[in-house]
Amino acid sequence: LFTAAYTGVNAGLVLAVADDPGMHSSQNEQDTRMIAQAAHVPVLEPADSQECYDYFKYAPQLSETLDMPVIVRLTTRISHARGFVALGDQVGNFEKDYEKQPAKYIMMPGYARGRKVDLLKRIEAAKKLSDSTELNRIEAGDGKVGVICSGVCYQYVKEAMGDTVNYLKLGLVWPLPEQLIRDFAAKCEKVYVVEELDDFIENHC
């Protein structure tokens, strides 16, 4: 995964990962967001069945745009959910011709050093995208309390709090949208972060 981020991709490369907070059927409680941050790889986190479908259509395009793998993080309640899904139009063919580029794909140290510099530029582009993408959105509610959440936690908070709080609903959870978080927090007197497993978003805030 780390090396694939260095080399980049040709056609879109999407990894589906099923994290299991609470270890309902797993031997460990990995938090893929931590791994993705270390590898400099973007992470999408859907909040329901429709978003699962939409994000998996979008992820290959994002992968090609940023020239890097993209992870779609699913957690237990999303993976085991069912719901109505509007299919929409099918995405086009992602097949690409292979172009021989040793300096891009052969990660000997001499090439890899240059690709690391390029990777840092690509992750900066991903950070800018995180602030502007519709996957990250503010939902205005009543009062001065704000909640930042992603994935199934968004559903939990919406069910518990309804429209009594303001929401920053994150779909692209790495890189996180720094300016959007600042703008959201500036409009609230108190902000809570609700997330599954590690305090990933909280620490970033």
C-alpha positions as protocol buffer text, in pm:
chain_id: "A"
residue {
  index: 1
  type: LEU
  ca { x: 0 y: 0 z: 0 }
}
residue {
  index: 2
  type: PHE
  ca { x: 277 y: 245 z: 92 }
}
residue {
  index: 3
  type: THR
  ca { x: 464 y: 175 z: -230 }
}
residue {
  index: 4
  type: ALA
  ca { x: 147 y: 197 z: -442 }
}
residue {
  index: 5
  type: ALA
  ca { x: 98 y: 549 z: -306 }
}
residue {
  index: 6
  type: TYR
  ca { x: 449 y: 637 z: -423 }
}
residue {
  index: 7
  type: THR
  ca { x: 413 y: 491 z: -771 }
}
residue {
  index: 8
  type: GLY
  ca { x: 61 y: 614 z: -824 }
}
residue {
  index: 9
  type: VAL
  ca { x: -181 y: 428 z: -1045 }
}
residue {
  index: 10
  type: ASN
  ca { x: -272 y: 397 z: -1408 }
}
residue {
  index: 11
  type: ALA
  ca { x: -638 y: 297 z: -1396 }
}
residue {
  index: 12
  type: GLY
  ca { x: -827 y: 364 z: -1073 }
}
residue {
  index: 13
  type: LEU
  ca { x: -728 y: 147 z: -775 }
}
residue {
  index: 14
  type: VAL
  ca { x: -985 y: 117 z: -494 }
}
residue {
  index: 15
  type: LEU
  ca { x: -944 y: -84 z: -174 }
}
residue {
  index: 16
  type: ALA
  ca { x: -1251 y: -183 z: 27 }
}
residue {
  index: 17
  type: VAL
  ca { x: -1172 y: -236 z: 396 }
}
residue {
  index: 18
  type: ALA
  ca { x: -1415 y: -360 z: 661 }
}
residue {
  index: 19
  type: ASP
  ca { x: -1312 y: -227 z: 1003 }
}
residue {
  index: 20
  type: ASP
  ca { x: -1489 y: -393 z: 1298 }
}
residue {
  index: 21
  type: PRO
  ca { x: -1514 y: -160 z: 1600 }
}
residue {
  index: 22
  type: GLY
  ca { x: -1615 y: -371 z: 1899 }
}
residue {
  index: 23
  type: MET
  ca { x: -1473 y: -687 z: 1737 }
}
residue {
  index: 24
  type: HIS
  ca { x: -1812 y: -841 z: 1665 }
}
residue {
  index: 25
  type: SER
  ca { x: -1646 y: -1102 z: 1441 }
}
residue {
  index: 26
  type: SER
  ca { x: -1278 y: -1006 z: 1425 }
}
residue {
  index: 27
  type: GLN
  ca { x: -951 y: -1068 z: 1605 }
}
residue {
  index: 28
  type: ASN
  ca { x: -851 y: -701 z: 1624 }
}
residue {
  index: 29
  type: GLU
  ca { x: -988 y: -348 z: 1612 }
}
residue {
  index: 30
  type: GLN
  ca { x: -783 y: -196 z: 1332 }
}
residue {
  index: 31
  type: ASP
  ca { x: -861 y: 162 z: 1235 }
}
residue {
  index: 32
  type: THR
  ca { x: -776 y: 190 z: 868 }
}
residue {
  index: 33
  type: ARG
  ca { x: -770 y: 570 z: 885 }
}
residue {
  index: 34
  type: MET
  ca { x: -446 y: 549 z: 1084 }
}
residue {
  index: 35
  type: ILE
  ca { x: -284 y: 331 z: 818 }
}
residue {
  index: 36
  type: ALA
  ca { x: -409 y: 556 z: 538 }
}
residue {
  index: 37
  type: GLN
  ca { x: -269 y: 866 z: 705 }
}
residue {
  index: 38
  type: ALA
  ca { x: 73 y: 702 z: 735 }
}
residue {
  index: 39
  type: ALA
  ca { x: 59 y: 585 z: 372 }
}
residue {
  index: 40
  type: HIS
  ca { x: -73 y: 918 z: 238 }
}
residue {
  index: 41
  type: VAL
  ca { x: -378 y: 750 z: 85 }
}
residue {
  index: 42
  type: PRO
  ca { x: -728 y: 910 z: 76 }
}
residue {
  index: 43
  type: VAL
  ca { x: -1017 y: 746 z: 264 }
}
residue {
  index: 44
  type: LEU
  ca { x: -1388 y: 764 z: 187 }
}
residue {
  index: 45
  type: GLU
  ca { x: -1637 y: 658 z: 456 }
}
residue {
  index: 46
  type: PRO
  ca { x: -2001 y: 606 z: 350 }
}
residue {
  index: 47
  type: ALA
  ca { x: -2287 y: 648 z: 597 }
}
residue {
  index: 48
  type: ASP
  ca { x: -2550 y: 423 z: 436 }
}
residue {
  index: 49
  type: SER
  ca { x: -2614 y: 182 z: 149 }
}
residue {
  index: 50
  type: GLN
  ca { x: -2675 y: 459 z: -105 }
}
residue {
  index: 51
  type: GLU
  ca { x: -2347 y: 625 z: -19 }
}
residue {
  index: 52
  type: CYS
  ca { x: -2170 y: 290 z: -47 }
}
residue {
  index: 53
  type: TYR
  ca { x: -2289 y: 264 z: -405 }
}
residue {
  index: 54
  type: ASP
  ca { x: -2216 y: 628 z: -485 }
}
residue {
  index: 55
  type: TYR
  ca { x: -1871 y: 627 z: -325 }
}
residue {
  index: 56
  type: PHE
  ca { x: -1763 y: 313 z: -509 }
}
residue {
  index: 57
  type: LYS
  ca { x: -1864 y: 479 z: -836 }
}
residue {
  index: 58
  type: TYR
  ca { x: -1672 y: 792 z: -742 }
}
residue {
  index: 59
  type: ALA
  ca { x: -1362 y: 630 z: -593 }
}
residue {
  index: 60
  type: PRO
  ca { x: -1203 y: 508 z: -922 }
}
residue {
  index: 61
  type: GLN
  ca { x: -1238 y: 857 z: -1068 }
}
residue {
  index: 62
  type: LEU
  ca { x: -1084 y: 1009 z: -755 }
}
residue {
  index: 63
  type: SER
  ca { x: -802 y: 755 z: -773 }
}
residue {
  index: 64
  type: GLU
  ca { x: -721 y: 850 z: -1131 }
}
residue {
  index: 65
  type: THR
  ca { x: -751 y: 1223 z: -1063 }
}
residue {
  index: 66
  type: LEU
  ca { x: -508 y: 1209 z: -769 }
}
residue {
  index: 67
  type: ASP
  ca { x: -296 y: 929 z: -920 }
}
residue {
  index: 68
  type: MET
  ca { x: -304 y: 722 z: -601 }
}
residue {
  index: 69
  type: PRO
  ca { x: -501 y: 436 z: -442 }
}
residue {
  index: 70
  type: VAL
  ca { x: -823 y: 524 z: -261 }
}
residue {
  index: 71
  type: ILE
  ca { x: -961 y: 334 z: 39 }
}
residue {
  index: 72
  type: VAL
  ca { x: -1333 y: 299 z: 108 }
}
residue {
  index: 73
  type: ARG
  ca { x: -1366 y: 235 z: 482 }
}
residue {
  index: 74
  type: LEU
  ca { x: -1668 y: 31 z: 582 }
}
residue {
  index: 75
  type: THR
  ca { x: -1747 y: -43 z: 945 }
}
residue {
  index: 76
  type: THR
  ca { x: -1964 y: -317 z: 1090 }
}
residue {
  index: 77
  type: ARG
  ca { x: -2306 y: -151 z: 1087 }
}
residue {
  index: 78
  type: ILE
  ca { x: -2263 y: -20 z: 734 }
}
residue {
  index: 79
  type: SER
  ca { x: -2137 y: -355 z: 605 }
}
residue {
  index: 80
  type: HIS
  ca { x: -2436 y: -536 z: 757 }
}
residue {
  index: 81
  type: ALA
  ca { x: -2700 y: -281 z: 656 }
}
residue {
  index: 82
  type: ARG
  ca { x: -2960 y: -306 z: 383 }
}
residue {
  index: 83
  type: GLY
  ca { x: -3146 y: -21 z: 217 }
}
residue {
  index: 84
  type: PHE
  ca { x: -3297 y: 108 z: -103 }
}
residue {
  index: 85
  type: VAL
  ca { x: -3037 y: 221 z: -357 }
}
residue {
  index: 86
  type: ALA
  ca { x: -3092 y: 430 z: -669 }
}
residue {
  index: 87
  type: LEU
  ca { x: -2849 y: 290 z: -923 }
}
residue {
  index: 88
  type: GLY
  ca { x: -2831 y: 574 z: -1175 }
}
residue {
  index: 89
  type: ASP
  ca { x: -2612 y: 562 z: -1484 }
}
residue {
  index: 90
  type: GLN
  ca { x: -2321 y: 322 z: -1504 }
}
residue {
  index: 91
  type: VAL
  ca { x: -1972 y: 468 z: -1497 }
}
residue {
  index: 92
  type: GLY
  ca { x: -1766 y: 433 z: -1816 }
}
residue {
  index: 93
  type: ASN
  ca { x: -1486 y: 189 z: -1887 }
}
residue {
  index: 94
  type: PHE
  ca { x: -1174 y: 250 z: -1677 }
}
residue {
  index: 95
  type: GLU
  ca { x: -944 y: 27 z: -1883 }
}
residue {
  index: 96
  type: LYS
  ca { x: -620 y: 207 z: -1966 }
}
residue {
  index: 97
  type: ASP
  ca { x: -328 y: 123 z: -2191 }
}
residue {
  index: 98
  type: TYR
  ca { x: -3 y: 39 z: -2015 }
}
residue {
  index: 99
  type: GLU
  ca { x: 273 y: 293 z: -2066 }
}
residue {
  index: 100
  type: LYS
  ca { x: 626 y: 194 z: -1971 }
}
residue {
  index: 101
  type: GLN
  ca { x: 752 y: 443 z: -1708 }
}
residue {
  index: 102
  type: PRO
  ca { x: 1040 y: 296 z: -1505 }
}
residue {
  index: 103
  type: ALA
  ca { x: 1089 y: 611 z: -1297 }
}
residue {
  index: 104
  type: LYS
  ca { x: 723 y: 597 z: -1192 }
}
residue {
  index: 105
  type: TYR
  ca { x: 670 y: 227 z: -1129 }
}
residue {
  index: 106
  type: ILE
  ca { x: 1009 y: 77 z: -1036 }
}
residue {
  index: 107
  type: MET
  ca { x: 1073 y: 181 z: -678 }
}
residue {
  index: 108
  type: MET
  ca { x: 1448 y: 154 z: -653 }
}
residue {
  index: 109
  type: PRO
  ca { x: 1574 y: 417 z: -406 }
}
residue {
  index: 110
  type: GLY
  ca { x: 1686 y: 655 z: -680 }
}
residue {
  index: 111
  type: TYR
  ca { x: 1339 y: 662 z: -831 }
}
residue {
  index: 112
  type: ALA
  ca { x: 1151 y: 635 z: -501 }
}
residue {
  index: 113
  type: ARG
  ca { x: 1299 y: 958 z: -364 }
}
residue {
  index: 114
  type: GLY
  ca { x: 1155 y: 1152 z: -654 }
}
residue {
  index: 115
  type: ARG
  ca { x: 820 y: 978 z: -621 }
}
residue {
  index: 116
  type: LYS
  ca { x: 802 y: 1072 z: -251 }
}
residue {
  index: 117
  type: VAL
  ca { x: 827 y: 1438 z: -348 }
}
residue {
  index: 118
  type: ASP
  ca { x: 554 y: 1384 z: -607 }
}
residue {
  index: 119
  type: LEU
  ca { x: 338 y: 1200 z: -351 }
}
residue {
  index: 120
  type: LEU
  ca { x: 351 y: 1496 z: -113 }
}
residue {
  index: 121
  type: LYS
  ca { x: 228 y: 1722 z: -394 }
}
residue {
  index: 122
  type: ARG
  ca { x: -57 y: 1480 z: -469 }
}
residue {
  index: 123
  type: ILE
  ca { x: -168 y: 1459 z: -107 }
}
residue {
  index: 124
  type: GLU
  ca { x: -171 y: 1841 z: -94 }
}
residue {
  index: 125
  type: ALA
  ca { x: -407 y: 1834 z: -391 }
}
residue {
  index: 126
  type: ALA
  ca { x: -622 y: 1585 z: -199 }
}
residue {
  index: 127
  type: LYS
  ca { x: -632 y: 1825 z: 100 }
}
residue {
  index: 128
  type: LYS
  ca { x: -763 y: 2105 z: -119 }
}
residue {
  index: 129
  type: LEU
  ca { x: -1022 y: 1871 z: -265 }
}
residue {
  index: 130
  type: SER
  ca { x: -1133 y: 1773 z: 85 }
}
residue {
  index: 131
  type: ASP
  ca { x: -1231 y: 2133 z: 158 }
}
residue {
  index: 132
  type: SER
  ca { x: -1436 y: 2169 z: -161 }
}
residue {
  index: 133
  type: THR
  ca { x: -1592 y: 1828 z: -224 }
}
residue {
  index: 134
  type: GLU
  ca { x: -1965 y: 1772 z: -175 }
}
residue {
  index: 135
  type: LEU
  ca { x: -1878 y: 1457 z: 21 }
}
residue {
  index: 136
  type: ASN
  ca { x: -1801 y: 1686 z: 315 }
}
residue {
  index: 137
  type: ARG
  ca { x: -2094 y: 1909 z: 397 }
}
residue {
  index: 138
  type: ILE
  ca { x: -2238 y: 2130 z: 669 }
}
residue {
  index: 139
  type: GLU
  ca { x: -2600 y: 2072 z: 767 }
}
residue {
  index: 140
  type: ALA
  ca { x: -2742 y: 2365 z: 963 }
}
residue {
  index: 141
  type: GLY
  ca { x: -2968 y: 2286 z: 1257 }
}
residue {
  index: 142
  type: ASP
  ca { x: -3098 y: 2471 z: 1559 }
}
residue {
  index: 143
  type: GLY
  ca { x: -2882 y: 2605 z: 1839 }
}
residue {
  index: 144
  type: LYS
  ca { x: -2509 y: 2664 z: 1871 }
}
residue {
  index: 145
  type: VAL
  ca { x: -2391 y: 2307 z: 1922 }
}
residue {
  index: 146
  type: GLY
  ca { x: -2202 y: 2138 z: 1640 }
}
residue {
  index: 147
  type: VAL
  ca { x: -2128 y: 1772 z: 1576 }
}
residue {
  index: 148
  type: ILE
  ca { x: -1854 y: 1648 z: 1344 }
}
residue {
  index: 149
  type: CYS
  ca { x: -1910 y: 1288 z: 1239 }
}
residue {
  index: 150
  type: SER
  ca { x: -1873 y: 1036 z: 959 }
}
residue {
  index: 151
  type: GLY
  ca { x: -1996 y: 692 z: 859 }
}
residue {
  index: 152
  type: VAL
  ca { x: -2263 y: 523 z: 1065 }
}
residue {
  index: 153
  type: CYS
  ca { x: -2200 y: 768 z: 1353 }
}
residue {
  index: 154
  type: TYR
  ca { x: -2375 y: 1029 z: 1142 }
}
residue {
  index: 155
  type: GLN
  ca { x: -2688 y: 810 z: 1145 }
}
residue {
  index: 156
  type: TYR
  ca { x: -2661 y: 756 z: 1521 }
}
residue {
  index: 157
  type: VAL
  ca { x: -2635 y: 1127 z: 1596 }
}
residue {
  index: 158
  type: LYS
  ca { x: -2913 y: 1221 z: 1353 }
}
residue {
  index: 159
  type: GLU
  ca { x: -3143 y: 967 z: 1518 }
}
residue {
  index: 160
  type: ALA
  ca { x: -3059 y: 1091 z: 1868 }
}
residue {
  index: 161
  type: MET
  ca { x: -3039 y: 1467 z: 1810 }
}
residue {
  index: 162
  type: GLY
  ca { x: -3246 y: 1537 z: 1498 }
}
residue {
  index: 163
  type: ASP
  ca { x: -3229 y: 1902 z: 1394 }
}
residue {
  index: 164
  type: THR
  ca { x: -3133 y: 2032 z: 1740 }
}
residue {
  index: 165
  type: VAL
  ca { x: -2763 y: 2052 z: 1646 }
}
residue {
  index: 166
  type: ASN
  ca { x: -2552 y: 2151 z: 1347 }
}
residue {
  index: 167
  type: TYR
  ca { x: -2365 y: 1881 z: 1157 }
}
residue {
  index: 168
  type: LEU
  ca { x: -2038 y: 1861 z: 970 }
}
residue {
  index: 169
  type: LYS
  ca { x: -2089 y: 1534 z: 789 }
}
residue {
  index: 170
  type: LEU
  ca { x: -1762 y: 1395 z: 650 }
}
residue {
  index: 171
  type: GLY
  ca { x: -1745 y: 1153 z: 358 }
}
residue {
  index: 172
  type: LEU
  ca { x: -1379 y: 1211 z: 269 }
}
residue {
  index: 173
  type: VAL
  ca { x: -1224 y: 1144 z: 608 }
}
residue {
  index: 174
  type: TRP
  ca { x: -860 y: 1160 z: 504 }
}
residue {
  index: 175
  type: PRO
  ca { x: -721 y: 1406 z: 428 }
}
residue {
  index: 176
  type: LEU
  ca { x: -958 y: 1598 z: 655 }
}
residue {
  index: 177
  type: PRO
  ca { x: -1096 y: 1937 z: 543 }
}
residue {
  index: 178
  type: GLU
  ca { x: -904 y: 2184 z: 759 }
}
residue {
  index: 179
  type: GLN
  ca { x: -1072 y: 2505 z: 643 }
}
residue {
  index: 180
  type: LEU
  ca { x: -1419 y: 2354 z: 645 }
}
residue {
  index: 181
  type: ILE
  ca { x: -1367 y: 2237 z: 1005 }
}
residue {
  index: 182
  type: ARG
  ca { x: -1248 y: 2585 z: 1105 }
}
residue {
  index: 183
  type: ASP
  ca { x: -1547 y: 2752 z: 937 }
}
residue {
  index: 184
  type: PHE
  ca { x: -1789 y: 2509 z: 1102 }
}
residue {
  index: 185
  type: ALA
  ca { x: -1636 y: 2548 z: 1449 }
}
residue {
  index: 186
  type: ALA
  ca { x: -1641 y: 2929 z: 1420 }
}
residue {
  index: 187
  type: LYS
  ca { x: -2021 y: 2922 z: 1398 }
}
residue {
  index: 188
  type: CYS
  ca { x: -2067 y: 2700 z: 1704 }
}
residue {
  index: 189
  type: GLU
  ca { x: -2027 y: 2762 z: 2077 }
}
residue {
  index: 190
  type: LYS
  ca { x: -1943 y: 2397 z: 2142 }
}
residue {
  index: 191
  type: VAL
  ca { x: -1835 y: 2121 z: 1903 }
}
residue {
  index: 192
  type: TYR
  ca { x: -1846 y: 1745 z: 1963 }
}
residue {
  index: 193
  type: VAL
  ca { x: -1674 y: 1479 z: 1754 }
}
residue {
  index: 194
  type: VAL
  ca { x: -1851 y: 1144 z: 1725 }
}
residue {
  index: 195
  type: GLU
  ca { x: -1654 y: 866 z: 1555 }
}
residue {
  index: 196
  type: GLU
  ca { x: -1599 y: 492 z: 1573 }
}
residue {
  index: 197
  type: LEU
  ca { x: -1287 y: 353 z: 1736 }
}
residue {
  index: 198
  type: ASP
  ca { x: -978 y: 576 z: 1750 }
}
residue {
  index: 199
  type: ASP
  ca { x: -993 y: 951 z: 1812 }
}
residue {
  index: 200
  type: PHE
  ca { x: -874 y: 1023 z: 1458 }
}
residue {
  index: 201
  type: ILE
  ca { x: -1095 y: 1320 z: 1371 }
}
residue {
  index: 202
  type: GLU
  ca { x: -1081 y: 1453 z: 1727 }
}
residue {
  index: 203
  type: ASN
  ca { x: -701 y: 1464 z: 1730 }
}
residue {
  index: 204
  type: HIS
  ca { x: -698 y: 1639 z: 1394 }
}
residue {
  index: 205
  type: CYS
  ca { x: -941 y: 1902 z: 1525 }
}
